mmCIF file of C-alpha atoms and ligand atoms in Angstrom:
data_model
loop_
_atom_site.group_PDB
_atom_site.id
_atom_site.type_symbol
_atom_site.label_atom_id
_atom_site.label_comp_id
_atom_site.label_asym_id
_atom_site.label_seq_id
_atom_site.Cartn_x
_atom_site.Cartn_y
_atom_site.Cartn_z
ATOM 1 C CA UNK Q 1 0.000 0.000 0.000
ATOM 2 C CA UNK Q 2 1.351 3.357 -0.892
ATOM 3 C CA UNK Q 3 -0.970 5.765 0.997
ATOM 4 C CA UNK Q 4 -2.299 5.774 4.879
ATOM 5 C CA UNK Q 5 -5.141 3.109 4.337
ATOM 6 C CA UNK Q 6 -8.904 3.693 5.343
ATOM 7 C CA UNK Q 7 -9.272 1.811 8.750
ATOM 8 C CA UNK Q 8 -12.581 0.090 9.640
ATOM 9 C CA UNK Q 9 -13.051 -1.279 13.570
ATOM 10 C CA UNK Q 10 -16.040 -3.763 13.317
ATOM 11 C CA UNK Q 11 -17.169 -4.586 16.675
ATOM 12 C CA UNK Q 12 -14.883 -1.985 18.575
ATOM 13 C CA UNK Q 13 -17.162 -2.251 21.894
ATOM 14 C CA UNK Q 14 -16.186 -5.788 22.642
ATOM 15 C CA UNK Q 15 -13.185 -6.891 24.893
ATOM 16 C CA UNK Q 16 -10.914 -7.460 21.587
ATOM 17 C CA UNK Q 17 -12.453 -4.544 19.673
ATOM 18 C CA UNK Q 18 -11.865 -2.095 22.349
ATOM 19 C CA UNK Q 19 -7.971 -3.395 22.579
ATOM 20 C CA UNK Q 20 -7.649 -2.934 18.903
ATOM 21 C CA UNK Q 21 -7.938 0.539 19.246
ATOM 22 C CA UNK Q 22 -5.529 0.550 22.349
ATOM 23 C CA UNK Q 23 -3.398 -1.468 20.643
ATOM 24 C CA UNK Q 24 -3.824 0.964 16.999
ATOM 25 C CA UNK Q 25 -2.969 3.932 19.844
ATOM 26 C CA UNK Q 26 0.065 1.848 21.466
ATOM 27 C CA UNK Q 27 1.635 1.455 17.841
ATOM 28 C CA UNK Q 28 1.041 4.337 16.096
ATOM 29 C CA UNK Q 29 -0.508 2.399 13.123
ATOM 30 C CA UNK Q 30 -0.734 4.914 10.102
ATOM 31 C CA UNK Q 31 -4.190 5.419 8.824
ATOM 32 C CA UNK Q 32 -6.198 7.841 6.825
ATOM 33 C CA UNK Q 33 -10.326 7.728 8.039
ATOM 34 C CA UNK Q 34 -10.971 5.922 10.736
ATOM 35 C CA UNK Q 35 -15.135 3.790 10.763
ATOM 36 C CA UNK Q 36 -15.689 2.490 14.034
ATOM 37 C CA UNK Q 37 -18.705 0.077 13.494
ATOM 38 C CA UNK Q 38 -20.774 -2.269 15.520
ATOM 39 C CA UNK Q 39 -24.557 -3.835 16.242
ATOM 40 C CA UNK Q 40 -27.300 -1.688 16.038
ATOM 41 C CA UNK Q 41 -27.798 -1.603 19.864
ATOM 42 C CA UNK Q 42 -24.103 0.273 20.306
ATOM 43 C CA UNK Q 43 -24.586 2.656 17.184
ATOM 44 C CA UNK Q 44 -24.747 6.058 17.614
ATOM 45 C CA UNK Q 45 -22.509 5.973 21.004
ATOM 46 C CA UNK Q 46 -18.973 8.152 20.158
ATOM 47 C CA UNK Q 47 -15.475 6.571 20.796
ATOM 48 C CA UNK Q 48 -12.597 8.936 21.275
ATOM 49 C CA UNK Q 49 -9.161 7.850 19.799
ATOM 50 C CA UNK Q 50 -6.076 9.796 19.643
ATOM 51 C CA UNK Q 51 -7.754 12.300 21.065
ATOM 52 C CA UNK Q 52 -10.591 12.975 18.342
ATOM 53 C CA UNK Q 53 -14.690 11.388 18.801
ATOM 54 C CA UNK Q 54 -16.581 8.831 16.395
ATOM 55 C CA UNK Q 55 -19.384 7.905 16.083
ATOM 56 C CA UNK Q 56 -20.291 4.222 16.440
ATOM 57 C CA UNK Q 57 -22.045 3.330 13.079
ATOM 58 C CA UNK Q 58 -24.336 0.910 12.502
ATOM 59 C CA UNK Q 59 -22.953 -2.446 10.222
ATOM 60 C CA UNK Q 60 -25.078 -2.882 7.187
ATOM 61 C CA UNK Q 61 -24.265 -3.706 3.782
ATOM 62 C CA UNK Q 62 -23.588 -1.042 2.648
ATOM 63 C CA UNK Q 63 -20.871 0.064 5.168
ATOM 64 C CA UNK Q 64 -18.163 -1.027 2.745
ATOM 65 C CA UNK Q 65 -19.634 0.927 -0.367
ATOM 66 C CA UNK Q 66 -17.260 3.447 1.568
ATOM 67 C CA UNK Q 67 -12.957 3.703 0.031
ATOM 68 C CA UNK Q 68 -12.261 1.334 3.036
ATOM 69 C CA UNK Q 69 -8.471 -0.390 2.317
ATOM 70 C CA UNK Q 70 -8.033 -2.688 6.217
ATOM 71 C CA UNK Q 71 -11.241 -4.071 8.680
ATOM 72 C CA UNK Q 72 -10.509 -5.326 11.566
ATOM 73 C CA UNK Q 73 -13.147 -7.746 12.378
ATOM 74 C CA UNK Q 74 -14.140 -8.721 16.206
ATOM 75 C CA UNK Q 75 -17.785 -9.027 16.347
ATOM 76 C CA UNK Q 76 -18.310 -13.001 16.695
ATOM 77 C CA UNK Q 77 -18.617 -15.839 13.849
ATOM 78 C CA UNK Q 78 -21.747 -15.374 12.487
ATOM 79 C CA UNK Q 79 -21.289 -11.306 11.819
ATOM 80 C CA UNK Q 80 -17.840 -12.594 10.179
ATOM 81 C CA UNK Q 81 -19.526 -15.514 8.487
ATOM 82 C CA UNK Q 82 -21.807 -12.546 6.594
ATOM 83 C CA UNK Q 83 -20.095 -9.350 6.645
ATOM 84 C CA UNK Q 84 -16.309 -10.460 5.755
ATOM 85 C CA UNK Q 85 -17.169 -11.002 1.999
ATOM 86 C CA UNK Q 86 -18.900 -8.493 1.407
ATOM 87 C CA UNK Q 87 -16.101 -6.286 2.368
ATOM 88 C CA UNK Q 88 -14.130 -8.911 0.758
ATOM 89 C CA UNK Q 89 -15.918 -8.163 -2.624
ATOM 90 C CA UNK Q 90 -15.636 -4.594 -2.425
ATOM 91 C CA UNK Q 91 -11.634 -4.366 -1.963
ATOM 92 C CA UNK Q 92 -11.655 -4.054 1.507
ATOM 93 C CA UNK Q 93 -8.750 -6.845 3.059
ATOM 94 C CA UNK Q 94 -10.579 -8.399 6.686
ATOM 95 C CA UNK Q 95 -8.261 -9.613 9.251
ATOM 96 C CA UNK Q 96 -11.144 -11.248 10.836
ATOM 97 C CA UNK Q 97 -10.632 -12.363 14.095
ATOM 98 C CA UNK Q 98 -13.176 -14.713 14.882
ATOM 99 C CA UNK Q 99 -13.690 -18.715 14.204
ATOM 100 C CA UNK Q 100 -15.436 -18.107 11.079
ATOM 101 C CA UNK Q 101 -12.719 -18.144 8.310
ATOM 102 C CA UNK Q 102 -9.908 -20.001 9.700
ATOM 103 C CA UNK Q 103 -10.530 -23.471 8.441
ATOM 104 C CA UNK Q 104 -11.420 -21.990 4.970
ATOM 105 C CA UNK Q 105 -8.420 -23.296 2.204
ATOM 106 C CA UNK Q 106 -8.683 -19.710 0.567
ATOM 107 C CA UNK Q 107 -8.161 -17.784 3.970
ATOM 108 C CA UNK Q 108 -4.315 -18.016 5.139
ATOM 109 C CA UNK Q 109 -3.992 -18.461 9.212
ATOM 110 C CA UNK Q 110 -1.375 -16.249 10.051
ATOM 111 C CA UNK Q 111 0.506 -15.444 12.962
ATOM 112 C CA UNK Q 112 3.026 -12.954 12.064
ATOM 113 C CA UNK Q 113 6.305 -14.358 14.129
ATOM 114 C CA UNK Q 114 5.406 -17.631 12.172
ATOM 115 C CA UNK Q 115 4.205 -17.667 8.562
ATOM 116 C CA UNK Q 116 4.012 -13.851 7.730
ATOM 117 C CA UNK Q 117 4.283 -15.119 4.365
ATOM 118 C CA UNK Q 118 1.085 -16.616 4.000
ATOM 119 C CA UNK Q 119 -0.654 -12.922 3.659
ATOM 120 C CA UNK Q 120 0.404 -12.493 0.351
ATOM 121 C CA UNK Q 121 -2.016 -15.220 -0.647
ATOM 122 C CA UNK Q 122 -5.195 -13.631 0.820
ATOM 123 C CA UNK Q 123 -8.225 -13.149 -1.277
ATOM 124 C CA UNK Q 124 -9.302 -10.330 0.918
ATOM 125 C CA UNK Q 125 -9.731 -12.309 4.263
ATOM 126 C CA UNK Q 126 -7.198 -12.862 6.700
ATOM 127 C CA UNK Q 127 -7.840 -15.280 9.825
ATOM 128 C CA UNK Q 128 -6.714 -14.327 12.975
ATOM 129 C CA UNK Q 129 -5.736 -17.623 15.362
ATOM 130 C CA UNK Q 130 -7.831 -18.759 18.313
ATOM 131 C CA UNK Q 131 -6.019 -17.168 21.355
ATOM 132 C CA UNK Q 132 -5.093 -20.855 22.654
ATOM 133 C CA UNK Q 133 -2.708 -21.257 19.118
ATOM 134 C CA UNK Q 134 -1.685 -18.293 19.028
ATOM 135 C CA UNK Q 135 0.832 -18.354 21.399
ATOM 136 C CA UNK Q 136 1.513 -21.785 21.395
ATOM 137 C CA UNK Q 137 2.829 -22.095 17.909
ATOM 138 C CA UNK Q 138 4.922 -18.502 18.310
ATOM 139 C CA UNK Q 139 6.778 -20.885 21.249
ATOM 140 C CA UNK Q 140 6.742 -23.836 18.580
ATOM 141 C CA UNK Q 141 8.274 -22.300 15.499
ATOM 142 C CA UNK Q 142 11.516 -22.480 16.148
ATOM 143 C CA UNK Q 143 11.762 -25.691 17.542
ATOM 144 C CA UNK Q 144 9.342 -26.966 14.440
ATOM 145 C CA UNK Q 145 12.562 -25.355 12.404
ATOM 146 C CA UNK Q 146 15.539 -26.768 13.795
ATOM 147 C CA UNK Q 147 14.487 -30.571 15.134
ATOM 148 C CA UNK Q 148 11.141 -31.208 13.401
ATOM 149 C CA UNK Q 149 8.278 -31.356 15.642
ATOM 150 C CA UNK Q 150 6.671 -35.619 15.748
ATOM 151 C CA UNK Q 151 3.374 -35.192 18.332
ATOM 152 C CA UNK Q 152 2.332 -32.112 20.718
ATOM 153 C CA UNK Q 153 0.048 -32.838 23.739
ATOM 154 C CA UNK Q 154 -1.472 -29.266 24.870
ATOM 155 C CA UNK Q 155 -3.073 -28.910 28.411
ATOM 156 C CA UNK Q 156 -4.379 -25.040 28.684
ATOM 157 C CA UNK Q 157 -5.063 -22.966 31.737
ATOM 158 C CA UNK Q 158 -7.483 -20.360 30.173
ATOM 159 C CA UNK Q 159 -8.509 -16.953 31.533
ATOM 160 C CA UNK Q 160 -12.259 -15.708 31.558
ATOM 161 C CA UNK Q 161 -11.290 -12.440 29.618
ATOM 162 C CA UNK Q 162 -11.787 -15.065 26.507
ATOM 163 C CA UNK Q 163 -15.476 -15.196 27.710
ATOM 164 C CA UNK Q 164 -15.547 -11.204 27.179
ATOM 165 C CA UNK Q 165 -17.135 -9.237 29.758
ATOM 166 C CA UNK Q 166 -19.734 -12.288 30.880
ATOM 167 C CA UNK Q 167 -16.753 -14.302 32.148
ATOM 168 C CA UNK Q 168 -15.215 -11.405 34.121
ATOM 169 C CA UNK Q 169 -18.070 -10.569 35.686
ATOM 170 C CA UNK Q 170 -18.652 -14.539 36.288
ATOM 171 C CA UNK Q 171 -15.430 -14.352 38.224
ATOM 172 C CA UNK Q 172 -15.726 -10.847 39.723
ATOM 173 C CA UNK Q 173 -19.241 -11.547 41.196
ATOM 174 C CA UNK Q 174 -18.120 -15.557 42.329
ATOM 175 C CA UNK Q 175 -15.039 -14.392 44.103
ATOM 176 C CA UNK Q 176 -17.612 -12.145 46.063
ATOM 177 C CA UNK Q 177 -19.415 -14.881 46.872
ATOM 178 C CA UNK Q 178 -22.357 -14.589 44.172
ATOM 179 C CA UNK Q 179 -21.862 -17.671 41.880
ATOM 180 C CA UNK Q 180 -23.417 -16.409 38.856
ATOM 181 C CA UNK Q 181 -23.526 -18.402 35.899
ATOM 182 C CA UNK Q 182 -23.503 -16.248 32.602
ATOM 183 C CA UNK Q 183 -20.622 -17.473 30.958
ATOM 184 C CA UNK Q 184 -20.098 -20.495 31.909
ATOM 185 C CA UNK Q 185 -22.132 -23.809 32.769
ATOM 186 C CA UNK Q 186 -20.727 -24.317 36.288
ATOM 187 C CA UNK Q 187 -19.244 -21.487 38.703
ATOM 188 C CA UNK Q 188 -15.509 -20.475 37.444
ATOM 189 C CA UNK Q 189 -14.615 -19.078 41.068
ATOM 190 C CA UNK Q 190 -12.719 -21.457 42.993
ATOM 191 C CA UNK Q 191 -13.173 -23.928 39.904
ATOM 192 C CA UNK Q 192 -11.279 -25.612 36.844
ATOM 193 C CA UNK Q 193 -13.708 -25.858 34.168
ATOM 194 C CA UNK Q 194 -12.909 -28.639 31.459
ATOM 195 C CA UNK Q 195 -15.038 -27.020 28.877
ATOM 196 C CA UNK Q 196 -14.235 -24.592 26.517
ATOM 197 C CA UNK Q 197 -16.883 -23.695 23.581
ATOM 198 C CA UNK Q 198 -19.268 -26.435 23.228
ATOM 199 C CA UNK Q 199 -18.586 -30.230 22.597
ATOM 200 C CA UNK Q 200 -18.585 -32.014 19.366
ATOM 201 C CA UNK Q 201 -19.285 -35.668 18.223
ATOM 202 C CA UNK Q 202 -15.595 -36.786 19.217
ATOM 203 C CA UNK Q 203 -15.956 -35.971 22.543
ATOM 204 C CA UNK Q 204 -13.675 -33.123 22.437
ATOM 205 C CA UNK Q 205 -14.414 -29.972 22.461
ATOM 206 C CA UNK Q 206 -14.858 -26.984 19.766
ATOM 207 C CA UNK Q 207 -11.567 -24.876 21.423
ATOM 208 C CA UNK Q 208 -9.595 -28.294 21.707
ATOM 209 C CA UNK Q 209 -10.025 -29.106 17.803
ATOM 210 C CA UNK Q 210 -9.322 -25.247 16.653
ATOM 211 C CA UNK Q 211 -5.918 -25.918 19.086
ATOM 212 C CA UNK Q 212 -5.713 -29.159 16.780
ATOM 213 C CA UNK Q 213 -6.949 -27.838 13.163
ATOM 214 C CA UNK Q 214 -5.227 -24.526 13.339
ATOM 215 C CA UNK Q 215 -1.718 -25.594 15.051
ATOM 216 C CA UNK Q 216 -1.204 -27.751 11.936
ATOM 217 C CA UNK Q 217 -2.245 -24.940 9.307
ATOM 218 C CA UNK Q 218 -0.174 -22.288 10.502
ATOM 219 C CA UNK Q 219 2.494 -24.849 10.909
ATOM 220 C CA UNK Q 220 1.935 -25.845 7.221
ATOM 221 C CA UNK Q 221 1.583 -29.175 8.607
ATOM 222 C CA UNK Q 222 -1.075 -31.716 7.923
ATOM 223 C CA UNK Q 223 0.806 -35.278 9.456
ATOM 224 C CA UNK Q 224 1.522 -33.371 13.230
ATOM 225 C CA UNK Q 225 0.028 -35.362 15.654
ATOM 226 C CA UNK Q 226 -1.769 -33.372 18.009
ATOM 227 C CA UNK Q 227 -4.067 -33.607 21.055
ATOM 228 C CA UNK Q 228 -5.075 -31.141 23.501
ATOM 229 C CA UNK Q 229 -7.153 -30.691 27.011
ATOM 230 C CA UNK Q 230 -8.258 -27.257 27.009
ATOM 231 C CA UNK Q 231 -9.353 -25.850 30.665
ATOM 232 C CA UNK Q 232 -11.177 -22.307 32.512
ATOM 233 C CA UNK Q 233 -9.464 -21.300 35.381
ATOM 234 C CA UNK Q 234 -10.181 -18.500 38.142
ATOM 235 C CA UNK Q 235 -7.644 -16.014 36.221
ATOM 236 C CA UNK Q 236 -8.981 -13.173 34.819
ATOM 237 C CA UNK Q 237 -6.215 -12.325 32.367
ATOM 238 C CA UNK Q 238 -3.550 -14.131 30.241
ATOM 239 C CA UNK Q 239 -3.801 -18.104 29.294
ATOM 240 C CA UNK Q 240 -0.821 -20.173 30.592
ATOM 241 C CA UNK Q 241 -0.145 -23.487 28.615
ATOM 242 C CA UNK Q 242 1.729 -26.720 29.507
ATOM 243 C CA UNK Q 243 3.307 -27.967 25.965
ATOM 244 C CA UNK Q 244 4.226 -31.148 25.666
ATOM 245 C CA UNK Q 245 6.203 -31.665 22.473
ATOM 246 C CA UNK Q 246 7.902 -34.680 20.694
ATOM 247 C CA UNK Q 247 11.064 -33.686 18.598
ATOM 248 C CA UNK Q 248 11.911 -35.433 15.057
ATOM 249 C CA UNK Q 249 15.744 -34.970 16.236
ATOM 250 C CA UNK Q 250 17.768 -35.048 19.329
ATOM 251 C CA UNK Q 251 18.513 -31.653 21.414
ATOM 252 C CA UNK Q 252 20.388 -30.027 23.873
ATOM 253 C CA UNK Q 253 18.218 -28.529 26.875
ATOM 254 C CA UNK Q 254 20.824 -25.613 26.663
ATOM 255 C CA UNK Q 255 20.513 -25.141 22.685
ATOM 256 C CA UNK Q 256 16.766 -25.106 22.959
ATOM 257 C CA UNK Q 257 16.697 -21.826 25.714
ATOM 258 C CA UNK Q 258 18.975 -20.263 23.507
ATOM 259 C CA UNK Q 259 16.658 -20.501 20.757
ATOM 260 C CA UNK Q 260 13.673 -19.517 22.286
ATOM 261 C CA UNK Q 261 15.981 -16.439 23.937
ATOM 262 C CA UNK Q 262 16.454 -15.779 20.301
ATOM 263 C CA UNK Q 263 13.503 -15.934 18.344
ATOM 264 C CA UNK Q 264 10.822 -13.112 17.899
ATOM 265 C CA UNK Q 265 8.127 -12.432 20.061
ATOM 266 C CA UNK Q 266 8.997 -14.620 23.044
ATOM 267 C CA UNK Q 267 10.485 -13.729 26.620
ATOM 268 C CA UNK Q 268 12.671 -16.800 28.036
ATOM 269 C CA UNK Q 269 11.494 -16.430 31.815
ATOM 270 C CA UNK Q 270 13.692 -19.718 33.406
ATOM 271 C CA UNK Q 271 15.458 -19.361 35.949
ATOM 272 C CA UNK Q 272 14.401 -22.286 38.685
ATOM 273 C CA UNK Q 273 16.576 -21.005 41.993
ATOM 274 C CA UNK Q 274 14.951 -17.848 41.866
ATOM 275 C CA UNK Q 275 11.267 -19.004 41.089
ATOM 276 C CA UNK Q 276 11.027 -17.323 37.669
ATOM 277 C CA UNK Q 277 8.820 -18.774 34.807
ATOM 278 C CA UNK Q 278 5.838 -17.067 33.356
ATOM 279 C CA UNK Q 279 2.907 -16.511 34.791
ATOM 280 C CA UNK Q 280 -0.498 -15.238 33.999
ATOM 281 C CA UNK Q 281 -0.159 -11.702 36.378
ATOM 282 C CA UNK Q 282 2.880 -10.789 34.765
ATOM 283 C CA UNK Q 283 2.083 -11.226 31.012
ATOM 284 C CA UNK Q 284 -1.015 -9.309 31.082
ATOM 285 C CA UNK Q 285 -0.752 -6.252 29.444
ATOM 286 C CA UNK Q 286 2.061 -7.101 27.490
ATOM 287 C CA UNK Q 287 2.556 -8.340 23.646
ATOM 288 C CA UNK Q 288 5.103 -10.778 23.597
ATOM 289 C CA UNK Q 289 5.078 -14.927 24.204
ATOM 290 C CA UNK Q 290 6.419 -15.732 27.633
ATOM 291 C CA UNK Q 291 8.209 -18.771 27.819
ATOM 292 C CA UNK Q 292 9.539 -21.315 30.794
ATOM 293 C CA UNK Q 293 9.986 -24.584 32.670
ATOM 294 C CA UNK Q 294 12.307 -25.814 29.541
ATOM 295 C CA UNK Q 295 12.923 -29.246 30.604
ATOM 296 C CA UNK Q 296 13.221 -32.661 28.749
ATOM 297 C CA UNK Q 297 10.423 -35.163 29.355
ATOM 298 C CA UNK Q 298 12.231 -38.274 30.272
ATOM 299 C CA UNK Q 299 9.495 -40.644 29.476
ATOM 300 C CA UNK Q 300 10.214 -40.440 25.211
ATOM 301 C CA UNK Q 301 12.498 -40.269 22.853
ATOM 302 C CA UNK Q 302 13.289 -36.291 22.071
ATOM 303 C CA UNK Q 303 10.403 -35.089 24.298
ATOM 304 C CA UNK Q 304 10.760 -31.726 25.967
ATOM 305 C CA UNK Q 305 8.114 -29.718 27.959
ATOM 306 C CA UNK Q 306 7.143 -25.381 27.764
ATOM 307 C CA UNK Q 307 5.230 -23.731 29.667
ATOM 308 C CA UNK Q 308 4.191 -21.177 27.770
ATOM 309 C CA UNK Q 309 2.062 -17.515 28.777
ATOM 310 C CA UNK Q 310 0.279 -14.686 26.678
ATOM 311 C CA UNK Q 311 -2.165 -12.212 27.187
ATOM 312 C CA UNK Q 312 -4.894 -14.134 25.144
ATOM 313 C CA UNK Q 313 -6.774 -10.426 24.355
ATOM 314 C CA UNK Q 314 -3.668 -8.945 23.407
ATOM 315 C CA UNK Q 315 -1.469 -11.150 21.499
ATOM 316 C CA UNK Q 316 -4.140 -14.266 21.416
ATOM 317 C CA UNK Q 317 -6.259 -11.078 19.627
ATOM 318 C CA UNK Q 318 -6.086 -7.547 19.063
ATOM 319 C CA UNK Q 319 -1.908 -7.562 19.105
ATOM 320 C CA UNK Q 320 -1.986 -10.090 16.655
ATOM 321 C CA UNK Q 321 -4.644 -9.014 14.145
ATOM 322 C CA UNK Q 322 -2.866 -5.456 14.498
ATOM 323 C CA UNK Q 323 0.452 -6.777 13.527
ATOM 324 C CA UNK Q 324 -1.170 -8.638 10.458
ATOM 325 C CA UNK Q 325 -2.626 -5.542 9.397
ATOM 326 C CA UNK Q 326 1.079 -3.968 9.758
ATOM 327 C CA UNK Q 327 2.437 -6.218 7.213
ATOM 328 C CA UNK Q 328 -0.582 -5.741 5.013
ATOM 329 C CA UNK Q 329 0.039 -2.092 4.677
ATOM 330 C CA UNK Q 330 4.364 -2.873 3.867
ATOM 331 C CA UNK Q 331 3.126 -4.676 1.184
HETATM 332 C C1 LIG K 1 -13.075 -16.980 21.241
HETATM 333 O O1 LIG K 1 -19.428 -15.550 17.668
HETATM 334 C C2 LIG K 1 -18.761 -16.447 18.175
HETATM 335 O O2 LIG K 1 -19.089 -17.618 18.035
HETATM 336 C C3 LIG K 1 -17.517 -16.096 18.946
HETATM 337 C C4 LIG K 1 -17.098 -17.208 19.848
HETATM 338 C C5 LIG K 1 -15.673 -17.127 20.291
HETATM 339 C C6 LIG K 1 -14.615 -17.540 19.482
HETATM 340 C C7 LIG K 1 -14.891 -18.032 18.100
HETATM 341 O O3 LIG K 1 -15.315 -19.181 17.952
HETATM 342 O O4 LIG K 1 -14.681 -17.249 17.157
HETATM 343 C C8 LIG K 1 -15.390 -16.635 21.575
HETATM 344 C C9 LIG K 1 -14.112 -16.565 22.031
HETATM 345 C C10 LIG K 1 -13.313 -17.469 19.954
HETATM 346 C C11 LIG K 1 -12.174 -17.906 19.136
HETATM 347 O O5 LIG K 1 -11.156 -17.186 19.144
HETATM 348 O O6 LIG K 1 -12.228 -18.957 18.499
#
């Protein structure tokens, strides 16, 4: 692109959409006109940004009839599963952050610290990861690189910020005492929740397979084996991540940290005497991968275990649909 694009911001009144535009702020992201759009129910409400007020306008279709270049969708599946095309089909490029898209062959999966390339392929929708794979496979890369990657068990330690504003107030009201039960189907305070999304046929459920599915697309990947247990915890922000990974080729404990200290996006955090490794408190707020508890799993051949932390609304979301959009407009 060789001009400031035209920004859109569907859905900017959810938990992602309203860190999009922090995150937009944050980075200085060049634009020309800014839309902010959403639901009929938040129309008409005014969002300052950098200082200047819009007005919320209602998504129709004809809000892309408008010179819009970039959308940043965040306004759940089904507004994707409708809207995104016909943006699509006007010129407008959607990095669509929902479920929708992502499985789609002619939508590339991208997470930028993995397979930036894959955006040059787009036919005017970009997917945007599920929060869970997001920062799991910015931990995997390099190792997927250097010693081939056989079979990955995930176990996840989600926070209710995923659930948008129903699952923190789920947790704020619970730890008062007052189990409500809007988010969730059992009370998250005080709880481990082994449901995420609903369940499918195989037993497992919808977030487990997207950890599955999209791990081995971005990955370019289709013979990984994978499996994954994917759990709600009493933490209101960040998702923390025990990877369990089977290497092709032997390793060095030591040459692994030093590649993780090296590659983009992630924060080695290891250092056992002294009680560091990542956790949850300490990666909210912040946009990189945080990585720790490198150690090899004894009971296989080439197995090694991560412990791996991200602020699933920032990176797992709005960081990472903002940085797509950032190699967009270099293109
Ligand atoms: C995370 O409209 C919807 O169904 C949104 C549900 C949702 C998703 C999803 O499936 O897109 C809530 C929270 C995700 C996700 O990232 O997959």
């Amino acid at each position: 692109m060789n001009k400031k694009p035209n920004l859109a911001i569907v859905g900017a009144t959810g938990v992602v959409g309203s860190t999009f535009l922090k995150v937009l702020e944050e980075r200085n992201f060049p634009f020309e006109n800014l839309y902010i759009m959403a639901s009929a129910k938040s129309a008409g409400t005014t969002i300052t940004f950098k200082g200047k007020d819009y007005i919320v306008e209602e998504l129709t279709e004809k809000s892309f009839d408008k010179p819009i270049d970039i959308a940043l969708f965040s306004a759940g599946a089904s507004i994707s599963l409708k809207f995104a095309p016909i943006a699509a089909s006007k010129g407008v490029v959607v990095v669509d952050n929902s479920s929708a898209w992502r499985m789609d062959k002619e939508v590339p999966l991208v997470v930028p610290e993995v397979n930036p390339e894959d955006i040059k392929w787009n036919k005017g929708i970009i997917a945007n990861p599920n929060c869970s794979t997001i920062q799991a496979v910015v931990a995997l890369k390099p190792l997927y690189d250097k010693y081939g990657i056989k079979r990955i068990v995930y176990s996840t330690y989600q926070a209710v910020s995923g659930s948008g504003v129903k699952g923190i107030n789920d947790l704020k009201e619970g730890l008062k005492g007052n189990d409500i039960k809007e988010a969730y189907p059992h009370a998250i305070a005080g709880n481990c929740l082994p449901q995420i999304d609903v369940f499918l046929e195989n037993g497992y459920t919808k977030e487990e397979m997207k950890m599955v599915n999209e791990t081995r697309k971005i990955l370019g990947d289709d013979t990984l084996k994978i499996t994954a247990t994917t759990v709600r915890v009493p933490v209101f922000d960040s998702h923390s991540e025990s990877v369990n990974v089977e290497l092709k080729k032997p390793f060095e404990i030591e040459d692994v940290k030093k590649l993780l200290l090296e590659a983009p996006g992630i924060v080695l955090q290891d250092d056992l005497e002294n009680s560091v490794y990542p956790l949850a408190r300490d990666a909210a707020g912040k946009d990189e991968v945080f990585v720790g508890r490198v150690r090899r799993d004894f009971s296989v051949e080439n197995g090694i275990n991560l412990w791996v932390v991200a602020d699933n609304i920032r990176k797992g979301a709005a960081t990472n649909t903002v940085q797509i959009a950032e190699v967009l407009i270099k293109q």
